[in-house]
PDB file of C-alpha atoms in Angstrom:
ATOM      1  CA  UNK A 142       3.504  13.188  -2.209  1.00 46.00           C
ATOM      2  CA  UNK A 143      -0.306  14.354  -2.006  1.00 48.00           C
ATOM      3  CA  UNK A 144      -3.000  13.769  -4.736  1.00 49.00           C
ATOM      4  CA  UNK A 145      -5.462  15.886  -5.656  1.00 53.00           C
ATOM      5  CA  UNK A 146      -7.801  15.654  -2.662  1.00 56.00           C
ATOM      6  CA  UNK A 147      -4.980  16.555  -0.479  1.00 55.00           C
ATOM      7  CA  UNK A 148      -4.013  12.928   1.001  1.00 57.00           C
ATOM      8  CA  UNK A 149      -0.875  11.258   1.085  1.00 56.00           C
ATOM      9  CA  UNK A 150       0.007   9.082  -1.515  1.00 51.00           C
ATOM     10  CA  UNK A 151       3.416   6.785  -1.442  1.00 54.00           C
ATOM     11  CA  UNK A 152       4.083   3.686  -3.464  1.00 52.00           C
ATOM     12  CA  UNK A 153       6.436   1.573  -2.123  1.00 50.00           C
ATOM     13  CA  UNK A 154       7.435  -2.118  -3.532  1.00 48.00           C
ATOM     14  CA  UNK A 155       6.469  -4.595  -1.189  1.00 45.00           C
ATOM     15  CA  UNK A 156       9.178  -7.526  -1.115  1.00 51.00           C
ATOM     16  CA  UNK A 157      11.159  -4.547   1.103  1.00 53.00           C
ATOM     17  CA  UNK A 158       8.953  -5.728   3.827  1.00 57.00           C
ATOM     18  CA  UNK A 159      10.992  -4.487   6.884  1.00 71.00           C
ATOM     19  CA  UNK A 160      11.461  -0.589   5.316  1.00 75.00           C
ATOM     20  CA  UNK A 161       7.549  -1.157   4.077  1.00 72.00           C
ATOM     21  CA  UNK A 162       6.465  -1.985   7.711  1.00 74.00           C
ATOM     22  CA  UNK A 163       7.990   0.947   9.623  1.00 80.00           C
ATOM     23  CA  UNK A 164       7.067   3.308   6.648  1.00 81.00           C
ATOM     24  CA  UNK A 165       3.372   1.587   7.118  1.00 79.00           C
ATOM     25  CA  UNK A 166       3.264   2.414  10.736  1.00 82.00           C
ATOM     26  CA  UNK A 167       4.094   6.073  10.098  1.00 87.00           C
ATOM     27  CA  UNK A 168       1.259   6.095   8.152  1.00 86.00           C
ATOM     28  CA  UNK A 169      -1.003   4.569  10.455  1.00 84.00           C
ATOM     29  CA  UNK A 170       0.023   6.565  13.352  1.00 86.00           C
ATOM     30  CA  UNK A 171      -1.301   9.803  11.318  1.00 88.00           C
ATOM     31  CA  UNK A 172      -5.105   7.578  10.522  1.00 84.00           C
ATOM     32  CA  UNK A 173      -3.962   6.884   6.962  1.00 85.00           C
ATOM     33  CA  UNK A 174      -5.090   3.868   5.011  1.00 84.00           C
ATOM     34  CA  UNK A 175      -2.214   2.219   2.722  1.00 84.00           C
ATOM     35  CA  UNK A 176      -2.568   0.540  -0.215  1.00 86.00           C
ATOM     36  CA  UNK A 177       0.316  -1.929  -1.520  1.00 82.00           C
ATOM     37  CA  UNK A 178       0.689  -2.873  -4.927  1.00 84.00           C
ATOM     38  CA  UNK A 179       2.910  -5.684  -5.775  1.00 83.00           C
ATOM     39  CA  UNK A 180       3.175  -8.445  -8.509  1.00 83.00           C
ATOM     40  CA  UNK A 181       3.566 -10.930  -6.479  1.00 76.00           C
ATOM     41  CA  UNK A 182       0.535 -12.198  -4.302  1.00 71.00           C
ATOM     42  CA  UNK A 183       1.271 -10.906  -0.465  1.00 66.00           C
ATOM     43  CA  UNK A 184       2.134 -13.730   1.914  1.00 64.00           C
ATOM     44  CA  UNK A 185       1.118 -14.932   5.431  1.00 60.00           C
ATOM     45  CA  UNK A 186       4.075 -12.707   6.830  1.00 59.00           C
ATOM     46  CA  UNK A 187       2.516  -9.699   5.001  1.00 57.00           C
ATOM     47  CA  UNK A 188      -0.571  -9.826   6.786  1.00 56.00           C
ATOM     48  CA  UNK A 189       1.072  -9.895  10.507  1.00 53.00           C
ATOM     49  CA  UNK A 190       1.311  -6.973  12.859  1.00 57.00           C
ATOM     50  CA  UNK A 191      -0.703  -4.243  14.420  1.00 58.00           C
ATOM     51  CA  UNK A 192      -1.844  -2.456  11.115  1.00 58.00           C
ATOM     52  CA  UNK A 193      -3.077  -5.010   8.756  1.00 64.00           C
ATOM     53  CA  UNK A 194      -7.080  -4.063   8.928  1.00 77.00           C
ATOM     54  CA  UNK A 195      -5.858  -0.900   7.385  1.00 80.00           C
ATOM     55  CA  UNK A 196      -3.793  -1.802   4.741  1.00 83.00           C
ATOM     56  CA  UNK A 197      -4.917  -3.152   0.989  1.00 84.00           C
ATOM     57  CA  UNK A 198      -2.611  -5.458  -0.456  1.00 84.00           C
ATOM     58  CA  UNK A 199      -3.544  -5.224  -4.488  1.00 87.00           C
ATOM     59  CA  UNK A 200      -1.546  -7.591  -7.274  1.00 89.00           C
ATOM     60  CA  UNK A 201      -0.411  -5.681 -10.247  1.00 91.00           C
ATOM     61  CA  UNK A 202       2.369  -4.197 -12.076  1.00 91.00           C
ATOM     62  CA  UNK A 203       3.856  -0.790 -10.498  1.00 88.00           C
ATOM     63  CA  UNK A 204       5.208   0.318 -13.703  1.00 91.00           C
ATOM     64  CA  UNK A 205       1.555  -0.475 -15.600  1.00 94.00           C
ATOM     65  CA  UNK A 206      -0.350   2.441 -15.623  1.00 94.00           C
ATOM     66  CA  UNK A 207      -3.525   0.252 -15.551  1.00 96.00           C
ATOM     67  CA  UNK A 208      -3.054  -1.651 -13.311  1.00 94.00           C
ATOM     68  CA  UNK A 209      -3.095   1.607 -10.524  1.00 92.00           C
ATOM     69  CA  UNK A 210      -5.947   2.510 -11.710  1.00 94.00           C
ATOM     70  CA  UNK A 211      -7.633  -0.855 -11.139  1.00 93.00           C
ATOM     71  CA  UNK A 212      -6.111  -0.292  -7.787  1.00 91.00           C
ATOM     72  CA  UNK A 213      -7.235   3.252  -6.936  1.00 90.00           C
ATOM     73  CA  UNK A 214     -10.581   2.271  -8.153  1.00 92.00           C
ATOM     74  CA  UNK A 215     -10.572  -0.336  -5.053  1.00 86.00           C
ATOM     75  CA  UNK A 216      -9.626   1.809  -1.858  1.00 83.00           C
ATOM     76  CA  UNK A 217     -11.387   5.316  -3.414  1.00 80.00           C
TER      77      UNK A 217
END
């Protein structure tokens, strides 16, 4: 999916940690930051590997339409 500047945009629940970290690394390998919302707070395991400087972990709601905007508003 691509917003309207043309960048890639995926949202993807975070307690699937092991399908989140290889889709992460995809993203990484092509210079892209990711952002990660999740209700619950991210853990110490969350933080580990070779990509976490350019990922944003963000607490919130996926299904609240608010809280992606509070999101958005942090990484844009």
């Amino acid at each position: 999916m691509r917003d309207s500047e043309d960048r890639r945009v995926s949202p993807h629940q975070m307690r699937s940690t092991g399908i989140l970290q290889r889709i992460v690394s995809k993203f990484i390998a092509e210079d892209a930051r990711v952002l990660v919302l999740d209700i619950v707070e991210p853990g110490p395991e969350d933080s580990q590997g070779d990509f976490s400087n350019n990922v944003t972990y963000v607490s919130g709601d996926v299904t609240s339409p608010e809280d992606w905007q509070k999101a958005l508003e942090l990484v844009t």
